[in-house]
């Protein structure tokens, strides 16, 4: 189980997500890019300024996701499609995932060709050996 959780958000022009070189670790563009990484756990390899929030509990991290989700829902391109999944299911799945040490990544198309990405990453992470961006627990 994770020791704590880091939250990340990105909203931008959806077409920018095609810039794969900025989204993959090991490329020169990766560290300074604001774009969401291809692999969710790789957010931990980004500078600490990209951490939107840090939480000690999965419940607090899910609360953040819920608030961010509510804000994104106001601008959804296809709100009826999102209603098929719905807030309650998303939050229940996020709670189960984070409690089990699994990262959560949500993405939504917004009006005007924009895209919103929300992520909560477990730290330490079981799928990536990146150090904590805030050095929590470092010795």
PDB file of C-alpha atoms in Angstrom:
ATOM      1  CA  UNK A   1       0.000   0.000   0.000  1.00  0.00           C
ATOM      2  CA  UNK A   2       1.148   3.533  -0.737  1.00  0.00           C
ATOM      3  CA  UNK A   3       2.622   5.741   1.952  1.00  0.00           C
ATOM      4  CA  UNK A   4       0.968   8.805   0.455  1.00  0.00           C
ATOM      5  CA  UNK A   5      -0.581  10.032  -2.789  1.00  0.00           C
ATOM      6  CA  UNK A   6       0.344  12.804  -5.222  1.00  0.00           C
ATOM      7  CA  UNK A   7      -2.335  14.464  -7.344  1.00  0.00           C
ATOM      8  CA  UNK A   8      -1.715  15.903 -10.800  1.00  0.00           C
ATOM      9  CA  UNK A   9      -3.878  17.833 -13.247  1.00  0.00           C
ATOM     10  CA  UNK A  10      -3.447  19.037 -16.787  1.00  0.00           C
ATOM     11  CA  UNK A  11      -5.876  20.870 -19.038  1.00  0.00           C
ATOM     12  CA  UNK A  12      -4.846  21.904 -22.503  1.00  0.00           C
ATOM     13  CA  UNK A  13      -5.343  21.509 -26.226  1.00  0.00           C
ATOM     14  CA  UNK A  14      -6.141  17.854 -26.845  1.00  0.00           C
ATOM     15  CA  UNK A  15      -4.013  17.684 -29.985  1.00  0.00           C
ATOM     16  CA  UNK A  16      -0.934  18.278 -27.831  1.00  0.00           C
ATOM     17  CA  UNK A  17      -1.331  14.770 -26.444  1.00  0.00           C
ATOM     18  CA  UNK A  18       0.125  13.534 -29.740  1.00  0.00           C
ATOM     19  CA  UNK A  19       3.510  14.955 -28.711  1.00  0.00           C
ATOM     20  CA  UNK A  20       4.690  11.546 -27.524  1.00  0.00           C
ATOM     21  CA  UNK A  21       8.322  12.590 -27.075  1.00  0.00           C
ATOM     22  CA  UNK A  22       7.208  14.965 -24.323  1.00  0.00           C
ATOM     23  CA  UNK A  23       5.177  12.240 -22.632  1.00  0.00           C
ATOM     24  CA  UNK A  24       7.792   9.463 -22.423  1.00  0.00           C
ATOM     25  CA  UNK A  25      10.515   9.183 -19.800  1.00  0.00           C
ATOM     26  CA  UNK A  26      14.041   9.168 -21.103  1.00  0.00           C
ATOM     27  CA  UNK A  27      13.492  11.880 -23.708  1.00  0.00           C
ATOM     28  CA  UNK A  28      15.021  15.353 -23.313  1.00  0.00           C
ATOM     29  CA  UNK A  29      11.566  16.948 -23.505  1.00  0.00           C
ATOM     30  CA  UNK A  30       9.982  14.852 -20.744  1.00  0.00           C
ATOM     31  CA  UNK A  31      11.161  16.604 -17.556  1.00  0.00           C
ATOM     32  CA  UNK A  32       9.970  20.079 -18.520  1.00  0.00           C
ATOM     33  CA  UNK A  33       6.761  19.119 -20.328  1.00  0.00           C
ATOM     34  CA  UNK A  34       3.430  19.883 -18.663  1.00  0.00           C
ATOM     35  CA  UNK A  35       1.723  17.129 -20.709  1.00  0.00           C
ATOM     36  CA  UNK A  36       0.512  14.029 -18.869  1.00  0.00           C
ATOM     37  CA  UNK A  37       2.962  11.130 -19.150  1.00  0.00           C
ATOM     38  CA  UNK A  38       2.025   8.053 -21.165  1.00  0.00           C
ATOM     39  CA  UNK A  39       2.447   5.924 -18.016  1.00  0.00           C
ATOM     40  CA  UNK A  40       0.613   7.371 -14.993  1.00  0.00           C
ATOM     41  CA  UNK A  41       3.360   6.474 -12.491  1.00  0.00           C
ATOM     42  CA  UNK A  42       5.819   8.582 -14.490  1.00  0.00           C
ATOM     43  CA  UNK A  43       4.257  11.751 -13.065  1.00  0.00           C
ATOM     44  CA  UNK A  44       6.604  11.024 -10.134  1.00  0.00           C
ATOM     45  CA  UNK A  45       9.573  11.708 -12.439  1.00  0.00           C
ATOM     46  CA  UNK A  46       8.378  15.238 -13.110  1.00  0.00           C
ATOM     47  CA  UNK A  47       9.430  18.335 -11.136  1.00  0.00           C
ATOM     48  CA  UNK A  48       7.751  18.888  -7.782  1.00  0.00           C
ATOM     49  CA  UNK A  49       6.038  22.043  -9.107  1.00  0.00           C
ATOM     50  CA  UNK A  50       3.742  19.771 -11.143  1.00  0.00           C
ATOM     51  CA  UNK A  51       2.309  18.158  -7.994  1.00  0.00           C
ATOM     52  CA  UNK A  52      -1.142  19.712  -7.523  1.00  0.00           C
ATOM     53  CA  UNK A  53      -1.651  18.245  -4.029  1.00  0.00           C
ATOM     54  CA  UNK A  54      -0.401  15.507  -1.716  1.00  0.00           C
ATOM     55  CA  UNK A  55      -2.552  13.364   0.562  1.00  0.00           C
ATOM     56  CA  UNK A  56      -1.840  10.945   3.381  1.00  0.00           C
ATOM     57  CA  UNK A  57      -5.043   8.955   2.833  1.00  0.00           C
ATOM     58  CA  UNK A  58      -6.807   7.456  -0.147  1.00  0.00           C
ATOM     59  CA  UNK A  59     -10.054   9.044   1.083  1.00  0.00           C
ATOM     60  CA  UNK A  60      -8.557  12.540   0.909  1.00  0.00           C
ATOM     61  CA  UNK A  61      -7.130  11.837  -2.559  1.00  0.00           C
ATOM     62  CA  UNK A  62     -10.529  10.631  -3.763  1.00  0.00           C
ATOM     63  CA  UNK A  63     -12.098  13.793  -2.323  1.00  0.00           C
ATOM     64  CA  UNK A  64      -9.713  15.834  -4.482  1.00  0.00           C
ATOM     65  CA  UNK A  65     -10.623  13.757  -7.543  1.00  0.00           C
ATOM     66  CA  UNK A  66     -14.307  14.379  -6.818  1.00  0.00           C
ATOM     67  CA  UNK A  67     -13.845  18.142  -6.618  1.00  0.00           C
ATOM     68  CA  UNK A  68     -11.740  18.245  -9.783  1.00  0.00           C
ATOM     69  CA  UNK A  69     -14.252  16.004 -11.567  1.00  0.00           C
ATOM     70  CA  UNK A  70     -17.096  18.357 -10.645  1.00  0.00           C
ATOM     71  CA  UNK A  71     -15.178  21.296 -12.098  1.00  0.00           C
ATOM     72  CA  UNK A  72     -14.409  19.383 -15.316  1.00  0.00           C
ATOM     73  CA  UNK A  73     -18.030  18.290 -15.739  1.00  0.00           C
ATOM     74  CA  UNK A  74     -19.073  21.907 -16.306  1.00  0.00           C
ATOM     75  CA  UNK A  75     -17.086  21.921 -19.568  1.00  0.00           C
ATOM     76  CA  UNK A  76     -17.513  18.355 -20.896  1.00  0.00           C
ATOM     77  CA  UNK A  77     -17.817  17.975 -24.641  1.00  0.00           C
ATOM     78  CA  UNK A  78     -20.252  15.046 -24.310  1.00  0.00           C
ATOM     79  CA  UNK A  79     -21.881  15.159 -20.858  1.00  0.00           C
ATOM     80  CA  UNK A  80     -24.388  12.428 -21.725  1.00  0.00           C
ATOM     81  CA  UNK A  81     -21.536   9.997 -22.424  1.00  0.00           C
ATOM     82  CA  UNK A  82     -19.949  10.771 -19.074  1.00  0.00           C
ATOM     83  CA  UNK A  83     -23.254  10.205 -17.278  1.00  0.00           C
ATOM     84  CA  UNK A  84     -23.110   6.556 -18.365  1.00  0.00           C
ATOM     85  CA  UNK A  85     -20.202   6.075 -15.992  1.00  0.00           C
ATOM     86  CA  UNK A  86     -21.109   8.737 -13.466  1.00  0.00           C
ATOM     87  CA  UNK A  87     -19.527  10.266 -10.426  1.00  0.00           C
ATOM     88  CA  UNK A  88     -20.447   7.565  -7.895  1.00  0.00           C
ATOM     89  CA  UNK A  89     -18.914   4.757  -9.959  1.00  0.00           C
ATOM     90  CA  UNK A  90     -15.775   6.769 -10.680  1.00  0.00           C
ATOM     91  CA  UNK A  91     -15.243   7.613  -7.023  1.00  0.00           C
ATOM     92  CA  UNK A  92     -15.936   4.055  -5.843  1.00  0.00           C
ATOM     93  CA  UNK A  93     -13.461   2.656  -8.373  1.00  0.00           C
ATOM     94  CA  UNK A  94     -10.869   5.269  -7.405  1.00  0.00           C
ATOM     95  CA  UNK A  95     -11.252   4.383  -3.728  1.00  0.00           C
ATOM     96  CA  UNK A  96     -10.775   0.692  -4.465  1.00  0.00           C
ATOM     97  CA  UNK A  97      -7.786   1.341  -6.719  1.00  0.00           C
ATOM     98  CA  UNK A  98      -5.928   3.710  -4.426  1.00  0.00           C
ATOM     99  CA  UNK A  99      -6.602   1.590  -1.348  1.00  0.00           C
ATOM    100  CA  UNK A 100      -5.072  -1.316  -3.268  1.00  0.00           C
ATOM    101  CA  UNK A 101      -2.014   0.688  -4.307  1.00  0.00           C
ATOM    102  CA  UNK A 102      -3.105   1.244  -7.922  1.00  0.00           C
ATOM    103  CA  UNK A 103      -2.788   4.681  -9.557  1.00  0.00           C
ATOM    104  CA  UNK A 104      -5.869   6.466 -10.903  1.00  0.00           C
ATOM    105  CA  UNK A 105      -5.945   8.325 -14.218  1.00  0.00           C
ATOM    106  CA  UNK A 106      -9.030  10.051 -15.637  1.00  0.00           C
ATOM    107  CA  UNK A 107      -9.281  11.969 -18.885  1.00  0.00           C
ATOM    108  CA  UNK A 108     -12.104  13.992 -20.416  1.00  0.00           C
ATOM    109  CA  UNK A 109     -12.666  15.803 -23.684  1.00  0.00           C
ATOM    110  CA  UNK A 110     -13.876  19.314 -23.030  1.00  0.00           C
ATOM    111  CA  UNK A 111     -15.461  21.899 -25.263  1.00  0.00           C
ATOM    112  CA  UNK A 112     -13.228  23.823 -27.648  1.00  0.00           C
ATOM    113  CA  UNK A 113     -10.889  20.901 -28.403  1.00  0.00           C
ATOM    114  CA  UNK A 114      -9.501  20.901 -24.866  1.00  0.00           C
ATOM    115  CA  UNK A 115      -8.693  17.861 -22.760  1.00  0.00           C
ATOM    116  CA  UNK A 116      -8.525  17.472 -18.977  1.00  0.00           C
ATOM    117  CA  UNK A 117      -6.349  14.875 -17.282  1.00  0.00           C
ATOM    118  CA  UNK A 118      -6.548  14.058 -13.566  1.00  0.00           C
ATOM    119  CA  UNK A 119      -4.233  11.605 -11.859  1.00  0.00           C
ATOM    120  CA  UNK A 120      -3.529  10.375  -8.357  1.00  0.00           C
ATOM    121  CA  UNK A 121      -0.269   8.453  -8.075  1.00  0.00           C
ATOM    122  CA  UNK A 122       0.688   6.176  -5.202  1.00  0.00           C
ATOM    123  CA  UNK A 123       4.036   6.974  -3.620  1.00  0.00           C
ATOM    124  CA  UNK A 124       6.116   4.959  -3.304  1.00  0.00           C
ATOM    125  CA  UNK A 125       4.873   3.327  -6.466  1.00  0.00           C
ATOM    126  CA  UNK A 126       4.854  -0.383  -7.192  1.00  0.00           C
ATOM    127  CA  UNK A 127       5.185  -0.003 -10.979  1.00  0.00           C
ATOM    128  CA  UNK A 128       7.912   2.660 -11.131  1.00  0.00           C
ATOM    129  CA  UNK A 129      11.038   3.201  -9.060  1.00  0.00           C
ATOM    130  CA  UNK A 130      10.914   7.004  -9.226  1.00  0.00           C
ATOM    131  CA  UNK A 131      11.773   8.791  -5.985  1.00  0.00           C
ATOM    132  CA  UNK A 132       9.142  10.877  -4.266  1.00  0.00           C
ATOM    133  CA  UNK A 133       9.058  14.299  -5.979  1.00  0.00           C
ATOM    134  CA  UNK A 134       8.657  15.964  -2.580  1.00  0.00           C
ATOM    135  CA  UNK A 135      11.273  13.700  -0.945  1.00  0.00           C
ATOM    136  CA  UNK A 136       8.717  12.456   1.634  1.00  0.00           C
ATOM    137  CA  UNK A 137      10.215   9.510   3.459  1.00  0.00           C
ATOM    138  CA  UNK A 138      13.673  10.057   1.967  1.00  0.00           C
ATOM    139  CA  UNK A 139      16.578   9.171   4.221  1.00  0.00           C
TER     140      UNK A 139
END
